[in-house]
Amino acid sequence: MRKGKEPTIRDRTLENKGSQRYTEGMKKSPSLHRFITLLLAAASIFLFFSCSKQDNKDVATAEMMTIRADAPDTHKWYYLTKDGYTETKHPSQAPKAVSKLWTDAVRLSSAAQKDGSAFFLINTKGLLIVDGSGKLTVKTDLKLFPEKTAGNLVIAGKNPIFHLYENTVLELEADPESINTQRLEDIPFLAMYNTENGTFFPGPDRNTFKFAETSEVTQVYFDGEEIYLSVKNSTEKKNDFSYYRMKMPDQLADFILSSRNRSSSSYNLEEIDEDAFEEKLTPQPFIGAPERLRKLLDVIPEDFPFSVTLTGSAVENETPRTWINNDSPEALLETGIYTQTANAIIENDYIMALFPDGTGYFSGCLPGKHIMNKGKPFCFILPELPQDFVYGVIALSGTTLTAAWEENSFYETGRAGFIVIDLGSVFYDA
């Protein structure tokens, strides 16, 4: 691996285009992909591609128009608390938090959007809703959320559906007799939030499919046609995994509502092997990503390692898909750069992506606005985070962008929260 300063994506782009020599280095920091288990990542603070540091809002560089989104009157910071959230001047001023495994930490773990509202799962706590005006609401349910790992948020019709999971391995290792199997039976592995009446509905649980008393559904994947399940059966001696698939109901919301009142035989659950299950979760080469996403990120050098997870109307009723570019041990040795993980949104009028350091890309127009930059992709830069902090999942409500942030150290998360940005003002009031 290379020693000394490592090139950022911005540096690599400038080098490839012949614009200027390397100017900045990137901090080494291991990165794991949360697309396998809520996309673990430890990404670095760096400047991407051809984005400019100039103070004016619209900058036509040799490579790409760039807009800075850091004016104080365009955004607000919040950190997550045990009761919800609290505003802060900057993540660096949020109270220190005990670092926990990402499965146990209070953080925004998954995001989706629909009909002008943004939805974020608050891991172990509930659901954060951001409307088109930027109004924040937290919804919770004491029977569903306390201490549960929550993720894989998808939209079915108008309603968010998500996966819940409670790892019992540590309890079993400490005392195999301590597991309350009745409690496990009552934990749904899928649940739904009804946007019309503001209530949560528990979906199928372990007993719905007659799984063993010591088992849990640890992963759920929707591909639009079928539902895939990974089931872990924990005993005193070992953990056994089994895998299943079933045809997705025409109305996923109806499946959630009726699952506890139907017999397991009515679902035609089929056991499959591990390879068939992993094939669904394995990221696909970026060359096969939607054309609009490839055009948006065309500025990235072909040899630069990155992955991008896509949400939005193009993947409704499906688990967000992930595409990956040049990620391999050989790529790391060649470039000296760890894979960067981005989150992207695709809708009819726009497509956008945000990388961990806050560098974003946009093409199209915000809802109710005119097309920007003649439809060509441009770069925007969110406010800088402290060292060891990264941006995460994103969603757009109206012209309001909400982006998660967290203090990240390998498997653990410390402080966490989100930023709410008036992109309409940032993009159109230059």
Coordinates of C-alpha atoms in Angstrom, one line a residue:
M1 CA 0.0 0.0 0.0
R2 CA 1.2 3.5 -0.7
K3 CA 2.7 5.6 2.0
G4 CA 2.4 9.3 2.5
K5 CA -0.4 11.4 1.0
E6 CA -3.1 9.5 -0.8
P7 CA -5.1 11.0 -3.6
T8 CA -8.7 12.0 -3.1
I9 CA -11.3 11.4 -5.8
R10 CA -11.1 15.1 -6.6
D11 CA -7.3 14.8 -7.0
R12 CA -7.7 11.7 -9.2
T13 CA -10.2 13.5 -11.4
L14 CA -8.0 16.5 -11.8
E15 CA -5.0 14.3 -12.6
N16 CA -7.0 12.4 -15.2
K17 CA -8.2 15.6 -16.8
G18 CA -4.8 17.3 -16.7
S19 CA -6.2 20.3 -14.7
Q20 CA -3.7 20.3 -11.9
R21 CA -1.4 18.1 -9.8
Y22 CA -2.4 16.4 -6.6
T23 CA -3.1 19.0 -3.9
E24 CA -4.6 17.2 -0.9
G25 CA -4.3 13.9 0.9
M26 CA -6.9 11.6 2.3
K27 CA -6.9 10.1 5.8
K28 CA -6.6 6.3 5.8
S29 CA -9.7 4.8 7.4
P30 CA -11.1 1.2 6.9
S31 CA -14.5 1.0 5.3
L32 CA -17.0 -1.9 5.5
H33 CA -20.1 -2.0 3.3
R34 CA -23.4 -1.6 5.0
F35 CA -25.1 -3.1 2.0
I36 CA -24.4 -6.5 3.6
T37 CA -25.5 -5.5 7.1
L38 CA -26.9 -2.0 6.9
L39 CA -23.7 -0.9 5.1
L40 CA -21.0 -0.5 7.7
A41 CA -18.6 2.2 6.7
A42 CA -15.7 4.2 8.1
A43 CA -15.1 6.8 5.5
S44 CA -12.7 9.7 5.4
I45 CA -13.2 13.5 5.1
F46 CA -12.0 14.5 1.7
L47 CA -13.0 16.7 -1.2
F48 CA -14.2 15.0 -4.3
F49 CA -13.6 15.3 -8.0
S50 CA -13.7 18.8 -9.5
C51 CA -15.6 20.6 -6.7
S52 CA -14.2 24.0 -5.9
K53 CA -13.5 25.6 -2.5
Q54 CA -14.4 29.1 -3.7
D55 CA -16.9 31.1 -1.6
N56 CA -19.3 32.1 -4.4
K57 CA -22.3 29.8 -4.9
D58 CA -22.1 28.9 -8.5
V59 CA -18.6 28.1 -9.8
A60 CA -18.0 27.0 -13.4
T61 CA -14.8 25.0 -13.0
A62 CA -13.0 23.3 -15.9
E63 CA -14.8 20.2 -15.0
M64 CA -18.2 20.8 -13.4
M65 CA -20.4 23.6 -11.9
T66 CA -20.1 23.5 -8.1
I67 CA -22.4 25.0 -5.5
R68 CA -21.5 25.2 -1.8
A69 CA -24.4 24.5 0.6
D70 CA -22.8 25.8 3.8
A71 CA -24.4 29.3 4.3
P72 CA -25.6 29.4 7.9
D73 CA -29.1 30.5 7.0
T74 CA -29.7 27.5 4.7
H75 CA -29.4 24.6 7.2
K76 CA -29.8 23.3 10.7
W77 CA -28.0 20.6 12.6
Y78 CA -29.6 18.1 15.0
Y79 CA -28.2 15.3 17.2
L80 CA -30.1 12.3 18.3
T81 CA -31.0 11.7 22.0
K82 CA -32.8 9.0 23.9
D83 CA -36.0 11.0 23.6
G84 CA -35.7 12.2 20.0
Y85 CA -33.4 15.0 18.8
T86 CA -32.0 18.3 19.8
E87 CA -30.7 21.2 17.7
T88 CA -27.0 22.0 17.8
K89 CA -24.8 24.6 16.2
H90 CA -22.5 21.9 14.8
P91 CA -22.0 18.1 15.3
S92 CA -18.7 19.0 17.0
Q93 CA -20.8 20.6 19.8
A94 CA -23.1 17.7 20.3
P95 CA -22.6 16.0 23.7
K96 CA -20.2 13.1 23.7
A97 CA -21.8 9.7 23.4
V98 CA -20.6 6.2 24.3
S99 CA -19.6 4.4 21.2
K100 CA -21.7 1.3 20.5
L101 CA -21.9 -1.3 17.8
W102 CA -23.8 0.1 14.9
T103 CA -26.6 -2.4 15.5
D104 CA -27.1 -1.0 19.0
A105 CA -26.3 2.7 18.5
V106 CA -29.0 5.4 18.1
R107 CA -28.5 6.5 14.5
L108 CA -30.4 7.1 11.3
S109 CA -30.0 3.6 9.7
S110 CA -32.3 3.8 6.6
A111 CA -34.2 6.3 4.6
A112 CA -37.0 6.5 2.0
Q113 CA -39.3 9.2 0.6
K114 CA -42.9 9.4 -0.8
D115 CA -45.4 12.1 -1.7
G116 CA -43.3 15.0 -0.5
S117 CA -42.3 13.4 2.9
A118 CA -39.0 11.9 4.0
F119 CA -38.8 8.9 6.4
F120 CA -35.8 7.8 8.4
L121 CA -35.5 4.9 10.8
I122 CA -34.0 5.9 14.1
N123 CA -32.2 2.7 15.1
T124 CA -33.6 1.3 18.4
K125 CA -36.0 4.3 18.7
G126 CA -38.6 4.9 16.0
L127 CA -39.3 6.8 12.8
L128 CA -38.3 10.4 11.9
I129 CA -40.6 12.1 9.4
V130 CA -39.6 15.3 7.6
D131 CA -42.3 17.1 5.6
G132 CA -41.9 19.4 2.6
S133 CA -41.5 22.5 4.8
G134 CA -38.8 20.9 6.9
K135 CA -41.1 20.1 9.9
L136 CA -39.7 17.3 12.0
T137 CA -41.8 14.6 13.7
V138 CA -40.7 11.5 15.6
K139 CA -43.0 8.5 15.8
T140 CA -42.3 5.6 18.1
D141 CA -44.0 2.5 19.5
L142 CA -42.9 1.0 22.8
K143 CA -43.8 -2.5 21.7
L144 CA -41.8 -2.4 18.5
F145 CA -38.7 -0.3 18.9
P146 CA -36.9 -0.3 22.3
E147 CA -33.4 -1.8 21.8
K148 CA -34.3 -3.3 18.3
T149 CA -32.1 -3.0 15.4
A150 CA -34.1 -1.3 12.6
G151 CA -33.3 -1.0 8.9
N152 CA -34.2 -1.9 5.3
L153 CA -36.8 0.8 5.0
V154 CA -39.0 0.5 1.8
I155 CA -42.2 2.2 0.6
A156 CA -45.2 0.1 -0.1
G157 CA -48.0 2.2 -1.6
K158 CA -47.8 5.3 0.8
N159 CA -46.5 3.4 3.8
P160 CA -43.0 2.8 5.1
I161 CA -42.2 -0.9 5.8
F162 CA -39.1 -1.9 7.7
H163 CA -37.2 -4.8 9.3
L164 CA -36.7 -5.3 13.0
Y165 CA -34.2 -7.6 14.6
E166 CA -33.0 -8.4 18.1
N167 CA -29.7 -10.3 18.4
T168 CA -29.8 -12.9 21.2
V169 CA -26.3 -14.3 20.7
L170 CA -24.8 -12.6 23.7
E171 CA -27.7 -13.6 26.0
L172 CA -27.4 -17.2 24.9
E173 CA -23.7 -17.3 25.5
A174 CA -24.2 -15.8 29.0
D175 CA -27.1 -18.0 30.0
P176 CA -28.8 -20.4 27.5
E177 CA -31.8 -20.6 29.8
S178 CA -32.3 -16.8 29.9
I179 CA -34.0 -16.3 26.5
N180 CA -37.6 -15.6 26.9
T181 CA -39.0 -17.5 23.9
Q182 CA -42.4 -15.8 24.3
R183 CA -40.7 -12.4 24.0
L184 CA -39.0 -13.6 20.8
E185 CA -42.2 -14.8 19.4
D186 CA -43.8 -11.4 19.9
I187 CA -41.1 -9.5 18.0
P188 CA -42.2 -8.9 14.4
F189 CA -39.4 -9.0 11.8
L190 CA -41.4 -6.7 9.6
A191 CA -43.6 -3.7 10.6
M192 CA -45.4 -0.9 8.9
Y193 CA -46.1 2.8 9.6
N194 CA -49.5 3.9 8.3
T195 CA -49.2 7.5 7.1
E196 CA -52.9 8.1 7.1
N197 CA -53.6 7.4 10.8
G198 CA -50.1 7.8 12.2
T199 CA -49.9 4.3 13.8
F200 CA -47.6 1.3 13.5
F201 CA -48.7 -2.2 12.6
P202 CA -46.6 -5.3 13.6
G203 CA -46.2 -7.7 10.7
P204 CA -45.0 -11.3 10.6
D205 CA -43.0 -12.8 13.5
R206 CA -41.1 -16.0 14.1
N207 CA -44.3 -17.9 14.7
T208 CA -45.9 -16.8 11.4
F209 CA -43.7 -19.3 9.6
K210 CA -43.2 -21.8 12.4
F211 CA -39.5 -21.0 12.9
A212 CA -37.8 -22.5 15.9
E213 CA -38.2 -20.9 19.3
T214 CA -34.6 -19.7 19.4
S215 CA -34.5 -18.3 15.9
E216 CA -34.7 -14.8 14.5
V217 CA -35.1 -13.4 11.0
T218 CA -31.8 -11.5 10.7
Q219 CA -32.1 -10.2 7.1
V220 CA -35.0 -9.4 4.7
Y221 CA -34.6 -8.6 1.1
F222 CA -37.4 -7.5 -1.3
D223 CA -36.6 -7.7 -5.1
G224 CA -40.1 -6.6 -6.3
E225 CA -41.2 -10.1 -7.0
E226 CA -40.1 -12.2 -4.1
I227 CA -39.2 -11.8 -0.4
Y228 CA -35.9 -13.4 0.8
L229 CA -35.3 -14.3 4.5
S230 CA -32.2 -15.2 6.4
V231 CA -33.0 -17.0 9.7
K232 CA -30.5 -17.6 12.5
N233 CA -31.2 -20.3 15.0
S234 CA -29.0 -19.7 18.1
T235 CA -28.3 -22.5 20.6
E236 CA -25.8 -23.0 23.4
K237 CA -23.3 -24.6 21.0
K238 CA -23.6 -22.8 17.7
N239 CA -25.6 -20.6 15.3
D240 CA -27.2 -22.2 12.3
F241 CA -28.5 -20.2 9.4
S242 CA -31.2 -21.1 6.9
Y243 CA -32.6 -19.2 4.0
Y244 CA -36.0 -18.9 2.4
R245 CA -37.9 -17.1 -0.3
M246 CA -41.6 -16.6 -1.1
K247 CA -43.6 -14.8 -3.8
M248 CA -44.2 -11.2 -2.8
P249 CA -47.9 -10.4 -2.3
D250 CA -49.5 -8.0 -4.8
Q251 CA -50.1 -5.6 -1.9
L252 CA -47.1 -5.7 0.5
A253 CA -49.1 -3.6 3.0
D254 CA -51.9 -6.2 3.1
F255 CA -49.3 -8.9 3.8
I256 CA -48.1 -6.9 6.9
L257 CA -51.7 -6.4 8.2
S258 CA -52.8 -10.0 7.6
S259 CA -49.7 -12.1 8.3
R260 CA -50.5 -12.9 11.9
N261 CA -54.0 -14.2 11.0
R262 CA -53.0 -16.6 8.3
S263 CA -51.4 -20.1 8.4
S264 CA -47.8 -20.5 7.4
S265 CA -48.8 -22.9 4.6
S266 CA -50.6 -20.1 2.7
Y267 CA -47.3 -18.3 2.0
N268 CA -45.6 -21.1 0.0
L269 CA -42.3 -20.5 1.8
E270 CA -39.4 -22.2 -0.1
E271 CA -36.0 -23.0 1.5
I272 CA -33.0 -22.1 -0.6
D273 CA -29.3 -22.4 -0.2
E274 CA -26.9 -19.8 1.0
D275 CA -25.6 -19.0 -2.5
A276 CA -29.0 -18.2 -3.8
F277 CA -29.6 -15.8 -0.9
E278 CA -26.3 -14.1 -1.1
E279 CA -26.7 -13.6 -4.8
K280 CA -29.6 -11.2 -4.1
L281 CA -27.6 -9.2 -1.6
T282 CA -24.3 -9.0 -3.5
P283 CA -23.7 -5.6 -5.1
Q284 CA -23.6 -5.6 -8.9
P285 CA -21.0 -4.0 -11.1
F286 CA -21.5 -0.3 -11.5
I287 CA -21.5 -0.7 -15.3
G288 CA -25.0 -2.3 -14.9
A289 CA -26.4 0.6 -12.9
P290 CA -29.2 2.8 -14.3
E291 CA -28.0 5.0 -17.1
R292 CA -29.0 8.2 -15.3
L293 CA -26.9 7.2 -12.2
R294 CA -23.9 6.3 -14.4
K295 CA -24.1 9.7 -16.2
L296 CA -24.4 11.5 -12.8
L297 CA -21.2 10.0 -11.6
D298 CA -19.4 10.0 -14.9
V299 CA -16.8 12.4 -13.5
I300 CA -15.4 9.7 -11.2
P301 CA -12.4 8.0 -12.7
E302 CA -13.1 4.5 -13.8
D303 CA -10.4 3.0 -11.5
F304 CA -11.7 4.8 -8.4
P305 CA -13.3 2.3 -5.9
F306 CA -16.8 3.3 -4.7
S307 CA -20.2 1.9 -4.1
V308 CA -23.6 3.6 -4.4
T309 CA -27.0 2.5 -2.9
L310 CA -30.0 3.8 -4.8
T311 CA -33.5 4.6 -3.4
G312 CA -36.5 6.5 -4.8
S313 CA -39.4 5.7 -7.1
A314 CA -37.3 3.5 -9.3
V315 CA -36.9 1.0 -6.5
E316 CA -40.4 1.2 -4.8
N317 CA -41.4 -2.1 -3.1
E318 CA -37.8 -3.1 -3.3
T319 CA -34.8 -3.1 -1.0
P320 CA -32.4 -0.3 -2.1
R321 CA -30.0 -1.7 -4.6
T322 CA -26.2 -1.3 -4.5
W323 CA -23.7 -1.0 -7.3
I324 CA -20.0 -1.1 -6.9
N325 CA -17.1 0.1 -8.9
N326 CA -13.5 -1.3 -8.8
D327 CA -13.7 -2.7 -5.3
S328 CA -11.2 -5.5 -4.7
P329 CA -8.0 -6.1 -2.7
E330 CA -6.1 -5.5 -6.0
A331 CA -7.8 -2.1 -6.4
L332 CA -6.8 -1.1 -2.9
L333 CA -3.2 -2.0 -3.6
E334 CA -3.2 -0.2 -6.9
T335 CA -4.9 3.1 -5.7
G336 CA -4.2 3.1 -2.0
I337 CA -7.8 4.3 -1.6
Y338 CA -10.6 2.5 0.4
T339 CA -14.0 2.1 -1.2
Q340 CA -16.2 5.1 -0.6
T341 CA -19.9 4.5 0.0
A342 CA -22.5 6.9 -1.5
N343 CA -26.3 7.1 -1.1
A344 CA -28.4 8.2 -4.1
I345 CA -32.0 9.0 -4.9
I346 CA -33.7 8.7 -8.3
E347 CA -37.0 10.3 -9.2
N348 CA -38.7 11.4 -12.4
D349 CA -37.4 15.0 -12.2
Y350 CA -34.0 14.5 -10.7
I351 CA -31.2 12.2 -9.6
M352 CA -28.7 12.9 -6.8
A353 CA -26.0 11.2 -4.8
L354 CA -24.1 12.1 -1.6
F355 CA -20.7 10.7 -0.5
P356 CA -19.5 10.4 3.1
D357 CA -17.5 13.7 3.1
G358 CA -20.6 15.7 2.0
T359 CA -19.8 16.0 -1.7
G360 CA -22.9 15.6 -3.7
Y361 CA -24.0 15.4 -7.3
F362 CA -27.3 16.5 -8.8
S363 CA -29.0 16.5 -12.2
G364 CA -32.5 17.7 -13.1
C365 CA -34.8 19.9 -11.1
L366 CA -36.1 20.1 -7.6
P367 CA -39.9 19.6 -7.2
G368 CA -41.7 22.7 -8.6
K369 CA -38.5 24.3 -9.8
H370 CA -36.8 24.7 -13.2
I371 CA -34.1 22.4 -14.6
M372 CA -30.6 23.3 -13.3
N373 CA -27.5 23.7 -15.3
K374 CA -29.3 22.8 -18.6
G375 CA -29.8 19.3 -17.2
K376 CA -26.1 18.5 -16.9
P377 CA -24.8 17.1 -13.6
F378 CA -23.3 19.5 -11.2
C379 CA -21.6 19.2 -7.8
F380 CA -22.8 20.5 -4.4
I381 CA -20.8 20.5 -1.2
L382 CA -22.5 20.2 2.3
P383 CA -21.0 21.7 5.4
E384 CA -17.8 20.1 6.5
L385 CA -18.0 17.5 9.3
P386 CA -15.4 17.0 12.1
Q387 CA -12.7 14.4 11.7
D388 CA -14.0 10.8 11.9
F389 CA -17.6 12.0 11.2
V390 CA -19.4 10.9 8.0
Y391 CA -22.6 11.6 6.1
G392 CA -25.0 8.7 5.7
V393 CA -28.5 8.1 4.3
I394 CA -30.4 10.9 2.6
A395 CA -34.0 11.7 1.6
L396 CA -35.7 14.7 0.0
S397 CA -39.0 16.2 1.1
G398 CA -40.2 18.9 -1.2
T399 CA -37.0 21.0 -1.7
T400 CA -35.7 20.0 1.8
L401 CA -32.7 17.6 2.0
T402 CA -32.2 15.7 5.2
A403 CA -28.9 13.8 5.5
A404 CA -27.8 11.6 8.4
W405 CA -24.4 12.1 10.0
E406 CA -22.5 10.1 12.6
E407 CA -19.2 9.7 14.4
N408 CA -17.8 6.5 12.9
S409 CA -15.1 4.2 14.1
F410 CA -14.9 0.9 12.3
Y411 CA -17.8 -1.1 13.7
E412 CA -18.9 1.5 16.3
T413 CA -21.0 4.7 16.2
G414 CA -20.7 7.5 18.7
R415 CA -22.6 10.7 18.3
A416 CA -25.2 10.7 15.5
G417 CA -27.8 13.1 14.1
F418 CA -28.8 14.8 10.9
I419 CA -28.7 18.0 8.9
V420 CA -31.8 19.7 7.3
I421 CA -30.9 21.8 4.3
D422 CA -33.1 24.1 2.2
L423 CA -31.8 23.0 -1.2
G424 CA -34.3 25.2 -2.9
S425 CA -32.6 28.2 -1.5
V426 CA -29.1 26.8 -2.0
F427 CA -29.7 25.9 -5.7
Y428 CA -32.0 28.6 -6.9
D429 CA -31.4 31.7 -4.8
A430 CA -27.8 32.3 -6.0

